[in-house]
XYZ file of C-alpha atoms in Angstrom:
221
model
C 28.040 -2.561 -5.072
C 27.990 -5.451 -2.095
C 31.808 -6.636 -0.902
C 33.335 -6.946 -5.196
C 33.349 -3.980 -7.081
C 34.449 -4.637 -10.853
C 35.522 -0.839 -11.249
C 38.990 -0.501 -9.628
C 39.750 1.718 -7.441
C 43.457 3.064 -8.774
C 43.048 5.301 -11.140
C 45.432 4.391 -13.581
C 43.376 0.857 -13.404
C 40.067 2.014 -13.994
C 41.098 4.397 -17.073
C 42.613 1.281 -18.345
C 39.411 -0.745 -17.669
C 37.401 2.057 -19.297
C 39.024 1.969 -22.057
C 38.925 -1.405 -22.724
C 34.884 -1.491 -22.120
C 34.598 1.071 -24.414
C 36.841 -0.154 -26.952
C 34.854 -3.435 -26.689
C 31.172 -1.172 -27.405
C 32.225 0.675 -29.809
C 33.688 -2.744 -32.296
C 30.116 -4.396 -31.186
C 27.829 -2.110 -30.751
C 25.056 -3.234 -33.699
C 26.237 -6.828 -32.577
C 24.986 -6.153 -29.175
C 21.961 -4.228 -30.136
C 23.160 -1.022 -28.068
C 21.995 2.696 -27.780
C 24.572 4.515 -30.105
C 23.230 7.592 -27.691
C 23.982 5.581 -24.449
C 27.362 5.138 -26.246
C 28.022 9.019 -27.049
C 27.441 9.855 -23.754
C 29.983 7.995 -22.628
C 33.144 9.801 -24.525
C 32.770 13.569 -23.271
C 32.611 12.007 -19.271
C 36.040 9.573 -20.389
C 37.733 12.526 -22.200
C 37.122 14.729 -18.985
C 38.672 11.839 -17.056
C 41.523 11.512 -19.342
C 42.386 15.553 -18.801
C 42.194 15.167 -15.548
C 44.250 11.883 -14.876
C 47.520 13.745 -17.050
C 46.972 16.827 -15.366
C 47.266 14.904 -11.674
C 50.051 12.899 -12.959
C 52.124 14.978 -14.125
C 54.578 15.878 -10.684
C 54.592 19.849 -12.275
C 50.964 20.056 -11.991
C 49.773 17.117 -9.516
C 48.410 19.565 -6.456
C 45.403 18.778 -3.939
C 42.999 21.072 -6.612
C 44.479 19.076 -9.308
C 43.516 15.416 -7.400
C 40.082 16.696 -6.592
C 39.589 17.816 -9.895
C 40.057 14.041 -10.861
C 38.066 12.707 -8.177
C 34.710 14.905 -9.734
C 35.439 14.026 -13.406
C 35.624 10.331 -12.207
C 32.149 10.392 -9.981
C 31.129 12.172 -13.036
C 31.963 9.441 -15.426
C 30.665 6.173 -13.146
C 27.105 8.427 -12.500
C 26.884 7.409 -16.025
C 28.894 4.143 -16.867
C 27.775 2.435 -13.925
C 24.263 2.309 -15.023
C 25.205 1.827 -18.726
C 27.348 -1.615 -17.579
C 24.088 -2.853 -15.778
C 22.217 -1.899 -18.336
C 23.661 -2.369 -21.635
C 25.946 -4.680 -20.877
C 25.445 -7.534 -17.895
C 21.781 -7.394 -18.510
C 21.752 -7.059 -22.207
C 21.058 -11.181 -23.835
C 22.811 -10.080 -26.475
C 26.046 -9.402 -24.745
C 27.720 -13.192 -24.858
C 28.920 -14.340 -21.320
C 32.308 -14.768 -22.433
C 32.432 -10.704 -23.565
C 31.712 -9.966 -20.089
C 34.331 -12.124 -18.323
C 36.629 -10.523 -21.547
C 35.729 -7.118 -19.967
C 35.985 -8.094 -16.447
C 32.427 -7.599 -15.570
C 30.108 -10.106 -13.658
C 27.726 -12.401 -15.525
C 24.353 -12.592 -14.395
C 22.365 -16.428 -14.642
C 20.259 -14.761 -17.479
C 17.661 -17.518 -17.046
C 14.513 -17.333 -14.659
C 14.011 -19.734 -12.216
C 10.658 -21.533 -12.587
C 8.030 -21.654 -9.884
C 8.333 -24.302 -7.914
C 5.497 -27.031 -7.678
C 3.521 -26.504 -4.757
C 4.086 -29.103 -2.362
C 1.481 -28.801 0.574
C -1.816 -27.479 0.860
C -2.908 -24.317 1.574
C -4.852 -23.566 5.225
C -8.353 -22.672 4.883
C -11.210 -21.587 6.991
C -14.540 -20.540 6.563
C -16.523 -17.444 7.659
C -20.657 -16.340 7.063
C -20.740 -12.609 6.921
C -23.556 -12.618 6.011
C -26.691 -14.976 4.758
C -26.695 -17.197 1.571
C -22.730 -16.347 1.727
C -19.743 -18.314 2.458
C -15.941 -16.685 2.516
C -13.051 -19.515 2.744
C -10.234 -17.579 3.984
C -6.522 -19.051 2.835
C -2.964 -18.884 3.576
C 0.098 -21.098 3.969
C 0.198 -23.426 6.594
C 3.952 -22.101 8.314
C 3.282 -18.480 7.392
C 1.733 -15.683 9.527
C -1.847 -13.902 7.972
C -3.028 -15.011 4.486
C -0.074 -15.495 2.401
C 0.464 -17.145 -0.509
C 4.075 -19.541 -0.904
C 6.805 -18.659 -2.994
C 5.926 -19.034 -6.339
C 2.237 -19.647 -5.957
C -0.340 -17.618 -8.405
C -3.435 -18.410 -6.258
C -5.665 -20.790 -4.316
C -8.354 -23.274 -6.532
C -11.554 -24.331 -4.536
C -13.622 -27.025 -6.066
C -17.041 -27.776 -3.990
C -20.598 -29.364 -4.510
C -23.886 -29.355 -2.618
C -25.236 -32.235 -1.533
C -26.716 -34.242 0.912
C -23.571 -36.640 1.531
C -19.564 -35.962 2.154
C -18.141 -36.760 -1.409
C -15.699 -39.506 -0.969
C -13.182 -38.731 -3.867
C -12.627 -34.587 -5.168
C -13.716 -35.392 -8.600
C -16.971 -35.006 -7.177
C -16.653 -31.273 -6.258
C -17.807 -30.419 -9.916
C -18.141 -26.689 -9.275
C -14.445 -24.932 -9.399
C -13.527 -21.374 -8.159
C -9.892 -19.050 -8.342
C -8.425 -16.582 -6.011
C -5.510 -15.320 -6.094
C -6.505 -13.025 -3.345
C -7.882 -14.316 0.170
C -11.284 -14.567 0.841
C -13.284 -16.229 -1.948
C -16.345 -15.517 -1.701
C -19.298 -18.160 -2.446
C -22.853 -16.487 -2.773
C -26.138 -18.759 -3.264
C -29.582 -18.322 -3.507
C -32.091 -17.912 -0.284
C -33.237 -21.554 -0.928
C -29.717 -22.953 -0.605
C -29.620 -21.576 2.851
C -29.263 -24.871 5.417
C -27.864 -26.737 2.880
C -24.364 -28.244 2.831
C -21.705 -27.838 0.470
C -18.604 -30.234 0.609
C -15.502 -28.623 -0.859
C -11.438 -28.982 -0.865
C -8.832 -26.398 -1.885
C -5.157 -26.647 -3.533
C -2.656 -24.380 -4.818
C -1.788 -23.224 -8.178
C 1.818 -21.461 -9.135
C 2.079 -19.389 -11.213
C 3.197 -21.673 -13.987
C -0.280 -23.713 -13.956
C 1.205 -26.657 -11.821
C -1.014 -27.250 -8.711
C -0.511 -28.609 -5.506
C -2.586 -31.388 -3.605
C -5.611 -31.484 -2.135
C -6.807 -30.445 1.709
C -8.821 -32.622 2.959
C -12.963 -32.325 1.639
C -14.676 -29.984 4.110
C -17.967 -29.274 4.530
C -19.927 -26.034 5.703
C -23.755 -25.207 6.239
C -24.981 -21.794 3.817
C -26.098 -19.393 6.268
């Protein structure tokens, strides 16, 4: 549960706490869209608890058995609740914030955090495993093998044969997508000793690319 735990410890505390959650589910329960099941489940584990707690506090029958006994019908219970608070409750939309921090339970920023533009361009290379084929391998530029940046859905390659370096990328009419490194360029057996001139940039996975690498050129094998 990392270094907070929202169920107390004390016993008393959490059978309070339980309480409360469950009086809280059970008034809002179609309001909150939850599983009238999950909800049953729920009242056999807390009326075990409940038996055991009186039988433990009571100084007639509070023994070692009596303590264990408790202990079980607790881990019992939270095998149970815990996943039906993540669940039903702190990730549920329809639970309001303010119904968790009323129930003592931690709120969750509910909201995804967008991809980030990409803001350099990706490192490419090229390989010729073969004839009348070209591979431009990709990666980040400060990361290790071929991986992509946070964020990033995959790499775009625009490119053009011809005779000349293209001064400006909206020459490289021809576009390609990867989201997987190599991409792999395949021409005919007359294109072989040509040139083709092309630049790459990232796209995340929201559509937003990234700028250009420099316009490179490579010979078709």
């Amino acid at each position: 549960m990392g270094k907070y735990d929202y169920l107390p410890s004390n016993s008393l505390e959490f059978q309070n706490k339980v309480h409360h959650i469950r009086d809280q589910v059970v008034a809002n329960r179609e309001e909150w869209n939850l599983s009238a099941a999950a909800v049953d489940a729920l009242n056999p584990l807390i009326a075990a608890f409940d038996a055991a707690v009186r039988v433990s506090g009571n100084p007639e029958t509070r023994t070692h058995a009596a303590i264990q006994r408790r202990n079980t019908a607790r881990a019992e219970l939270e095998k149970v609740l815990r996943p039906f608070i993540q669940g039903q409750l702190i990730l549920n939309p329809a639970v309001p914030a303010e119904a968790l921090v009323g129930m003592a339970l931690p709120t969750h920023d509910r909201k995804p955090t967008p991809a980030p533009a990409p803001d350099r361009e990706p490192k490419v290379e090229t390989v010729t495993p073969s004839p009348a084929v070209i591979e431009v391998k990709f990666g980040g530029r400060d990361g290790k093998g071929h991986g992509k940046p946070h964020g990033v859905h995959g790499m775009e390659l625009c490119w053009v044969m011809a005779g000349e370096r293209p001064v400006d990328w909206s020459e490289l009419r021809h576009s390609e997508f990867a989201t997987r490194s190599p991409l792999r360029l395949t021409f005919h057996g007359d294109d072989r000793g040509k040139w083709i001139y092309f630049a790459a940039r990232w796209e995340n996975t929201r559509g937003v690319k990234g700028p250009w690498t420099e316009i490179m050129g490579a010979v078709i094998p």
